Coordinates of C-alpha atoms in Angstrom, one line a residue:
X54 CA -49.6 71.9 33.2
X55 CA -49.2 68.5 34.8
X56 CA -48.6 65.3 32.8
X57 CA -50.3 62.2 34.2
X58 CA -48.5 58.9 33.6
X59 CA -50.8 55.9 33.6
X60 CA -50.0 53.2 36.0
X61 CA -49.6 50.7 33.2
X62 CA -47.0 52.9 31.4
X63 CA -45.0 53.5 34.6
X64 CA -43.7 49.9 34.8
X65 CA -43.6 49.0 31.1
X66 CA -40.1 47.9 29.9
X67 CA -38.4 49.8 27.1
X68 CA -38.9 48.6 23.6
X69 CA -36.3 45.9 22.4
X70 CA -34.6 48.4 20.1
X71 CA -33.8 50.6 23.0
X72 CA -32.0 47.9 25.0
X73 CA -28.3 47.1 24.3
X74 CA -28.2 43.8 22.3
X75 CA -26.5 40.8 23.9
X76 CA -25.4 37.5 22.5
X77 CA -26.9 34.2 23.4
X78 CA -24.3 33.9 26.2
X79 CA -25.5 37.1 27.8
X80 CA -22.5 39.3 26.7
X81 CA -22.7 42.5 24.7
X82 CA -21.7 42.1 21.1
X83 CA -18.8 44.5 21.5
X84 CA -17.3 42.5 24.3
X85 CA -17.7 39.3 22.2
X86 CA -16.0 40.9 19.3
X87 CA -13.2 42.1 21.5
X88 CA -12.5 38.6 22.8
X89 CA -12.8 37.1 19.3
X90 CA -10.4 39.7 17.7
X91 CA -7.2 37.8 18.4
X92 CA -8.6 34.6 16.9
X93 CA -9.9 36.6 13.9
X94 CA -6.5 38.2 13.4
X95 CA -4.8 34.8 13.5
X96 CA -7.4 33.3 11.1
X97 CA -6.9 36.1 8.7
X98 CA -3.1 35.9 8.9
X99 CA -2.8 32.1 8.7
X100 CA -5.7 31.2 6.5
X101 CA -7.4 34.0 4.6
X102 CA -4.2 35.8 3.5
X103 CA -2.4 32.6 2.4
X104 CA -5.5 31.6 0.3
X105 CA -5.7 35.0 -1.3
X106 CA -2.0 35.2 -2.0
X107 CA -2.0 31.6 -3.5
X108 CA -4.9 32.6 -5.9
X109 CA -3.0 35.8 -6.9
X110 CA 0.3 34.0 -7.3
X111 CA -1.2 31.2 -9.4
X112 CA -1.8 33.9 -12.1
X113 CA 1.9 34.7 -12.5
X114 CA 4.8 32.8 -14.0
X115 CA 7.5 30.8 -12.2
X116 CA 9.4 33.8 -10.7
X117 CA 6.3 36.0 -10.3
X118 CA 7.5 38.7 -12.8
X119 CA 5.0 38.1 -15.6
X120 CA 1.2 37.8 -15.6
X121 CA 0.1 34.6 -17.3
X122 CA -3.6 34.5 -16.3
X123 CA -4.9 30.9 -16.4
X124 CA -1.8 29.6 -18.1
X125 CA -0.6 27.8 -15.0
X126 CA -3.9 26.0 -14.8
X127 CA -3.6 25.0 -18.4
X128 CA -0.1 23.6 -17.7
X129 CA -1.5 21.6 -14.8
X130 CA -4.1 19.8 -16.8
X131 CA -1.8 19.1 -19.8
X132 CA 1.2 17.8 -17.8
X133 CA 1.4 14.0 -17.7
X134 CA 2.9 14.0 -14.1
X135 CA 0.0 16.1 -12.8
X136 CA -2.6 14.0 -14.6
X137 CA -1.1 10.9 -12.9
X138 CA -1.3 12.8 -9.6
X139 CA -5.0 13.6 -10.2
X140 CA -5.7 9.9 -11.1
X141 CA -3.9 8.6 -8.0
X142 CA -5.7 11.2 -5.8
X143 CA -9.0 10.0 -7.1
X144 CA -8.0 6.4 -6.3
X145 CA -7.1 7.5 -2.8
X146 CA -10.4 9.3 -2.2
X147 CA -12.4 6.4 -3.6
X148 CA -10.6 3.6 -1.8
X149 CA -8.8 4.7 1.4
X150 CA -11.7 6.3 3.3
X151 CA -14.0 3.4 2.4
X152 CA -11.5 0.8 3.6
X153 CA -10.6 2.6 6.8
X154 CA -14.3 3.2 7.7
X155 CA -15.3 -0.4 6.9
X156 CA -12.4 -1.8 9.0
X157 CA -13.1 0.6 11.8
X158 CA -16.7 -0.5 11.8
X159 CA -15.8 -4.2 11.9
X160 CA -13.3 -3.6 14.8
X161 CA -15.8 -1.5 16.7
X162 CA -18.6 -4.1 16.5
X163 CA -16.4 -7.1 17.2
X164 CA -14.5 -5.6 20.2
X165 CA -17.8 -5.2 22.0
X166 CA -18.1 -8.9 22.2
X167 CA -14.8 -9.9 23.7
X168 CA -13.4 -9.4 27.1
X169 CA -10.1 -8.1 25.9
X170 CA -11.7 -5.5 23.6
X171 CA -10.1 -2.5 25.4
X172 CA -6.6 -3.9 24.9
X173 CA -7.4 -4.7 21.3
X174 CA -8.6 -1.1 20.7
X175 CA -5.4 0.3 22.4
X176 CA -3.2 -1.8 20.0
X177 CA -5.2 -0.8 16.9
X178 CA -5.2 2.9 17.9
X179 CA -1.5 2.9 18.8
X180 CA -0.3 3.7 15.2
X181 CA -2.1 7.1 15.4
X182 CA 0.6 8.1 17.9
X183 CA 3.2 7.5 15.2
X184 CA 4.1 10.4 12.9
X185 CA 3.6 10.0 9.1
X186 CA 7.3 10.2 8.7
X187 CA 8.0 7.3 11.1
X188 CA 5.2 5.3 9.6
X189 CA 6.7 5.8 6.1
X190 CA 10.1 4.6 7.3
X191 CA 8.5 1.5 8.9
X192 CA 6.6 0.5 5.8
X193 CA 9.5 1.2 3.5
X194 CA 11.2 -1.6 5.5
X195 CA 8.1 -3.7 5.5
X196 CA 7.8 -3.6 1.7
X197 CA 11.6 -4.2 1.1
X198 CA 12.1 -6.6 -1.8
X199 CA 14.6 -8.8 0.0
X200 CA 12.7 -11.3 2.1
X201 CA 15.5 -11.3 4.7
X202 CA 14.7 -7.6 5.3
X203 CA 11.1 -7.0 4.3
X204 CA 8.5 -8.5 6.6
X205 CA 5.8 -8.6 3.8
X206 CA 8.0 -10.6 1.4
X207 CA 9.2 -12.8 4.2
X208 CA 5.6 -13.9 4.8
X209 CA 4.8 -14.2 1.1
X210 CA 8.0 -16.3 0.5
X211 CA 7.3 -18.6 3.4
X212 CA 3.8 -19.3 2.1
X213 CA 5.0 -19.7 -1.5
X214 CA 7.8 -22.1 -0.5
X215 CA 5.3 -24.2 1.5
X216 CA 3.4 -25.1 -1.7
X217 CA 5.9 -24.6 -4.5
X218 CA 9.4 -26.1 -4.4
X219 CA 12.1 -23.7 -5.2
X220 CA 15.1 -24.1 -7.5
X221 CA 18.0 -26.1 -6.1
X222 CA 20.8 -24.6 -8.2
X223 CA 19.7 -21.1 -9.3
X224 CA 23.2 -20.0 -10.5
X225 CA 24.3 -23.2 -12.2
X226 CA 25.1 -23.3 -15.9
X227 CA 26.8 -25.8 -18.3
X228 CA 30.5 -25.9 -18.7
X229 CA 30.6 -24.7 -22.3
X230 CA 34.2 -25.9 -22.8
X231 CA 33.5 -29.5 -21.9
X232 CA 29.8 -30.1 -22.5
X233 CA 27.4 -30.1 -25.5
X234 CA 24.6 -28.5 -23.4
X235 CA 23.3 -25.4 -25.0
X236 CA 20.7 -22.9 -24.0
X237 CA 17.3 -23.8 -25.4
X238 CA 14.9 -21.2 -24.1
X239 CA 13.0 -20.7 -20.9
X240 CA 16.2 -21.1 -18.9
X241 CA 16.7 -24.7 -19.9
X242 CA 19.7 -26.4 -21.5
X243 CA 19.6 -29.2 -24.1
X244 CA 22.3 -31.4 -25.5
X245 CA 23.2 -31.1 -29.2
X246 CA 23.8 -34.9 -29.4
X247 CA 21.6 -37.9 -28.6
X248 CA 22.0 -40.4 -25.8
X249 CA 22.6 -44.1 -26.4
X250 CA 22.2 -47.2 -24.3
X251 CA 25.5 -48.3 -22.8
X252 CA 27.1 -44.9 -23.2
X253 CA 26.7 -42.8 -20.0
X254 CA 25.9 -39.1 -20.6
X255 CA 28.1 -36.6 -18.9
X256 CA 26.4 -33.3 -18.0
X257 CA 28.9 -31.1 -16.1
X258 CA 27.7 -27.8 -14.6
X259 CA 29.6 -24.9 -13.1
X260 CA 28.7 -21.5 -11.6
X261 CA 28.2 -22.7 -8.0
X262 CA 30.8 -22.5 -5.2
X263 CA 31.3 -25.9 -3.7
X264 CA 30.9 -24.5 -0.2
X265 CA 27.4 -23.2 -1.1
X266 CA 25.9 -26.5 -2.3
X267 CA 22.7 -27.4 -0.3
X268 CA 23.0 -30.0 2.4
X269 CA 26.0 -32.3 2.6
X270 CA 26.7 -33.2 -1.1
X271 CA 28.4 -36.5 -1.9
X272 CA 31.2 -37.0 -4.3
X273 CA 30.0 -37.5 -7.9
X274 CA 30.2 -41.0 -9.4
X275 CA 30.5 -42.0 -13.1
X276 CA 27.3 -43.8 -14.2
X277 CA 27.7 -47.4 -15.4
X278 CA 25.5 -50.1 -16.9
X279 CA 24.0 -51.1 -20.2
X280 CA 21.0 -48.8 -19.8
X281 CA 20.5 -45.1 -20.6
X282 CA 22.4 -43.5 -17.7
X283 CA 24.4 -40.4 -17.0
X284 CA 25.8 -38.1 -14.3
X285 CA 25.1 -34.4 -13.4
X286 CA 27.9 -32.9 -11.2
X287 CA 29.8 -29.8 -10.4
X288 CA 32.8 -29.8 -12.7
X289 CA 35.0 -28.0 -10.3
X290 CA 36.9 -28.7 -7.1
X291 CA 38.7 -26.7 -4.5
X292 CA 42.4 -26.4 -5.3
X293 CA 41.9 -26.9 -9.0
X294 CA 43.2 -29.8 -11.0
X295 CA 41.3 -32.6 -12.8
X296 CA 40.1 -32.8 -16.4
X297 CA 37.1 -30.7 -17.6
X298 CA 34.2 -32.7 -18.7
X299 CA 35.2 -35.8 -16.7
X300 CA 34.2 -36.9 -13.2
X301 CA 37.3 -36.4 -11.1
X302 CA 37.8 -37.5 -7.5
X303 CA 36.6 -34.8 -5.0
X304 CA 34.1 -33.2 -7.4
X305 CA 30.6 -33.0 -5.9
X306 CA 27.4 -34.5 -7.2
X307 CA 24.3 -32.4 -7.9
X308 CA 21.4 -34.1 -6.3
X309 CA 17.7 -33.6 -7.3
X310 CA 18.4 -32.2 -10.9
X311 CA 15.6 -33.1 -13.2
X312 CA 16.7 -34.6 -16.6
X313 CA 14.3 -35.0 -19.5
X314 CA 14.6 -37.0 -22.7
X315 CA 13.3 -35.1 -25.7
X316 CA 12.3 -36.4 -29.1
X317 CA 11.0 -34.0 -31.8
X318 CA 10.2 -31.4 -29.1
X319 CA 8.3 -33.8 -26.9
X320 CA 9.4 -35.1 -23.5
X321 CA 9.3 -38.9 -23.7
X322 CA 10.9 -39.7 -20.3
X323 CA 12.4 -38.0 -17.3
X324 CA 14.4 -38.8 -14.2
X325 CA 15.9 -37.0 -11.2
X326 CA 19.6 -37.4 -10.2
X327 CA 20.4 -39.4 -7.1
X328 CA 22.7 -38.3 -4.2
X329 CA 25.8 -39.3 -6.3
X330 CA 24.6 -37.3 -9.3
X331 CA 23.7 -40.3 -11.5
X332 CA 20.3 -40.9 -13.2
X333 CA 18.7 -43.7 -15.2
X334 CA 16.2 -43.3 -18.0
X335 CA 13.9 -45.9 -19.5
X336 CA 14.6 -47.6 -22.9
X337 CA 12.2 -45.2 -24.6
X338 CA 14.8 -42.4 -24.2
X339 CA 17.2 -44.2 -26.5
X340 CA 18.2 -41.7 -29.3
X341 CA 16.7 -38.7 -27.5
X342 CA 18.4 -35.5 -26.6
X343 CA 18.8 -34.7 -22.9
X344 CA 17.3 -31.5 -21.5
X345 CA 17.8 -29.9 -18.1
X346 CA 14.6 -27.8 -17.6
X347 CA 14.8 -24.2 -16.5
X348 CA 13.1 -25.1 -13.2
X349 CA 16.5 -26.5 -12.1
X350 CA 18.1 -23.1 -12.5
X351 CA 15.3 -20.6 -11.8
X352 CA 16.2 -17.7 -9.5
X353 CA 14.8 -18.2 -6.0
X354 CA 11.4 -16.7 -5.3
X355 CA 11.9 -13.3 -3.6
X356 CA 8.3 -12.3 -3.0
X357 CA 6.3 -9.5 -4.6
X358 CA 7.6 -6.2 -5.9
X359 CA 5.4 -4.1 -3.6
X360 CA 7.0 -0.8 -4.4
X361 CA 7.2 -1.4 -8.2
X362 CA 5.1 0.7 -10.6
X363 CA 2.1 -1.6 -10.5
X364 CA 1.6 -2.0 -6.7
X365 CA 3.2 1.1 -5.2
X366 CA -0.1 3.0 -4.7
X367 CA -2.1 0.1 -3.2
X368 CA 0.9 -0.6 -0.9
X369 CA 1.0 2.9 0.3
X370 CA -2.8 2.9 0.8
X371 CA -2.3 -0.2 2.9
X372 CA 0.0 1.7 5.2
X373 CA -2.5 4.5 5.5
X374 CA -5.2 2.0 6.5
X375 CA -2.9 0.6 9.2
X376 CA -2.5 4.1 10.6
X377 CA -6.1 5.4 10.5
X378 CA -8.1 2.3 11.2
X379 CA -7.8 3.0 14.9
X380 CA -9.2 6.5 14.5
X381 CA -12.2 5.2 12.7
X382 CA -12.7 2.4 15.2
X383 CA -12.7 4.8 18.2
X384 CA -15.2 7.2 16.6
X385 CA -17.5 4.4 15.5
X386 CA -17.2 2.7 18.9
X387 CA -18.3 6.0 20.6
X388 CA -21.3 6.1 18.3
X389 CA -22.1 2.5 19.0
X390 CA -22.1 3.1 22.7
X391 CA -25.1 5.4 22.2
X392 CA -27.2 3.0 20.2
X393 CA -30.3 1.9 22.0
X394 CA -29.8 -1.8 22.8
X395 CA -33.5 -2.4 23.0
X396 CA -33.7 -1.9 19.2
X397 CA -31.1 -4.6 18.7
X398 CA -32.8 -7.0 21.1
X399 CA -36.2 -6.4 19.4
X400 CA -34.7 -7.3 16.1
X401 CA -33.3 -10.5 17.5
X402 CA -36.6 -11.3 19.1
X403 CA -38.3 -10.8 15.7
X404 CA -36.1 -13.6 14.3
X405 CA -33.2 -11.6 12.7
X406 CA -29.8 -13.2 12.7
X407 CA -26.6 -11.3 13.7
X408 CA -25.8 -10.4 10.1
X409 CA -29.3 -9.0 9.6
X410 CA -29.1 -7.1 12.9
X411 CA -25.8 -5.6 11.8
X412 CA -26.9 -4.7 8.3
X413 CA -30.4 -3.5 8.9
X414 CA -30.2 -2.0 12.4
X415 CA -26.7 -1.3 13.6
X416 CA -25.4 0.3 10.3
X417 CA -28.4 2.6 9.7
X418 CA -28.2 3.8 13.4
X419 CA -24.5 4.5 12.9
X420 CA -25.0 6.3 9.6
X421 CA -24.3 9.8 11.0
X422 CA -21.1 8.6 12.6
X423 CA -20.0 6.8 9.5
X424 CA -20.6 9.9 7.4
X425 CA -18.4 11.9 9.8
X426 CA -15.6 9.4 9.6
X427 CA -15.8 9.2 5.8
X428 CA -15.9 13.0 5.3
X429 CA -12.9 13.5 7.6
X430 CA -10.9 10.8 5.9
X431 CA -11.7 12.2 2.4
X432 CA -10.4 15.6 3.4
X433 CA -7.3 13.9 4.9
X434 CA -6.4 11.8 1.9
X435 CA -6.6 14.7 -0.4
X436 CA -3.7 16.2 1.5
X437 CA -1.6 13.0 1.9
X438 CA 2.0 13.7 1.2
X439 CA 4.4 12.2 3.8
X440 CA 3.6 8.5 3.2
X441 CA 4.0 8.8 -0.6
X442 CA 7.2 10.8 -0.4
X443 CA 8.8 8.4 2.1
X444 CA 7.6 5.0 1.0
X445 CA 7.7 5.3 -2.8
X446 CA 11.3 4.8 -4.1
X447 CA 12.6 7.2 -6.6
X448 CA 12.0 4.9 -9.7
X449 CA 8.3 4.4 -8.7
X450 CA 7.6 7.8 -7.2
X451 CA 6.2 9.1 -10.5
X452 CA 3.7 6.2 -10.5
X453 CA 2.6 6.9 -6.9
X454 CA 2.4 10.7 -7.3
X455 CA -0.5 12.6 -5.7
X456 CA -1.6 16.3 -5.9
X457 CA 0.0 17.3 -2.6
X458 CA 3.3 15.7 -3.6
X459 CA 3.2 17.2 -7.0
X460 CA 2.6 20.6 -5.4
X461 CA 5.8 20.1 -3.3
X462 CA 7.8 18.9 -6.3
X463 CA 6.7 21.7 -8.6
X464 CA 7.5 24.4 -6.0
X465 CA 10.3 23.2 -3.7
X466 CA 11.4 19.7 -4.9
X467 CA 13.5 20.9 -7.8
X468 CA 10.8 22.4 -10.0
X469 CA 11.1 25.9 -8.7
X470 CA 7.8 26.9 -10.4
X471 CA 5.8 28.7 -7.7
X472 CA 3.1 29.7 -10.2
X473 CA 2.2 26.0 -11.0
X474 CA 2.6 25.1 -7.3
X475 CA 0.1 27.8 -6.3
X476 CA -2.3 26.7 -9.0
X477 CA -2.1 23.1 -7.6
X478 CA -2.8 24.5 -4.1
X479 CA -5.9 26.3 -5.4
X480 CA -7.1 23.2 -7.1
X481 CA -6.7 21.2 -3.9
X482 CA -8.7 23.9 -2.1
X483 CA -11.5 23.7 -4.7
X484 CA -11.6 19.9 -4.4
X485 CA -11.7 20.0 -0.6
X486 CA -14.3 22.8 -0.4
X487 CA -17.4 20.8 -1.5
X488 CA -16.6 18.1 1.1
X489 CA -16.2 20.7 3.8
X490 CA -19.5 22.3 2.7
X491 CA -21.4 19.0 3.0
X492 CA -19.8 18.5 6.4
X493 CA -20.8 21.9 7.7
X494 CA -24.4 21.5 6.4
X495 CA -24.6 18.2 8.2
X496 CA -23.4 19.7 11.5
X497 CA -25.9 22.5 11.2
X498 CA -28.8 20.1 10.7
X499 CA -27.8 18.1 13.7
X500 CA -27.8 21.3 15.9
X501 CA -31.3 22.2 14.9
X502 CA -34.0 21.1 17.4

């Protein structure tokens, strides 16, 4: 019996289920899996296994010998150091990415309008080439308290001294053995007796080396005259000699010292010593006590305690912004290059000023890029460790603590509790996961036609 095959059936292709399946690149699935196998093995060994082991280890005690269940997580959320780390991490996530993104946006927009924009971008991006360790060392020096070493306080002190006069004799104090000046609060000194016309007041001070007096001081001179006068001088001379409480030859005058006449707690007159240390008060000062205000002896202004408990976290965030502003600028500038210029020109033609064009056209068009930068930085700041560990001095490190640093301290920095350290690692993973999920969803939406 002969079977007749219809012409239509002779050339028909086999059903899809009968053909070997291929990937979108045209390769068989088995070949694709074979090429992906090394990457999958590395992913499992370096990512999946450590995550699983950390979850398992977080359920055991410090040395791993006893099962404690969720006890380590309870310890994490009841320990004051960890709660400080959680608070500081929240500050980092809320502040640092927003500052970096905003600064990068401003730089990207402004550098489009200047001829030397490329050079500026190179300078701003350059800190990205520096390691976190090196940046931490740099900013540890920048924030040094001593203005002669710390750049930040050198600038602050220069600005302060421009508008506020500093103390002339910060270490001076009365000669207790030869003067009736006594401490009267606020760093000031007041005489126990009163001043009378025709009787010059003697206000000797010590505590300053003659060679460290500002300028070229003159020799002190005893005041004279029938008015209310007196002398303020350094009651000491090189080589010794002389009588304490009396102006001796060779002893130096203290110029520019403010002297106040006080009656019943109220200042009735004041004067400033001349180059020879003498001063003259009006007749209204008769019968008053003399006071040398604390402003004469205040310690010199040494700037701001950047790395103190109050400002240490904002100071470290400032160093992070310095490092990552270039990263944000480059990404945003790349997005800005793809913006349709016709839309910007149309807005200007319609009467919008530059601020309106920026706020209502440029920023909305750059929204996808800004989201990418923000999400990337949020993930990054949750893991920040190097800057905090290097910049924050030991007395302030507890105040600057973050979760990544607390993880290190709990496990390897002397704590030796790998259970709590693993629990902190799991908590960090849980905090990062939602941000990563949002980022992955956004990427998938962008790939859809």
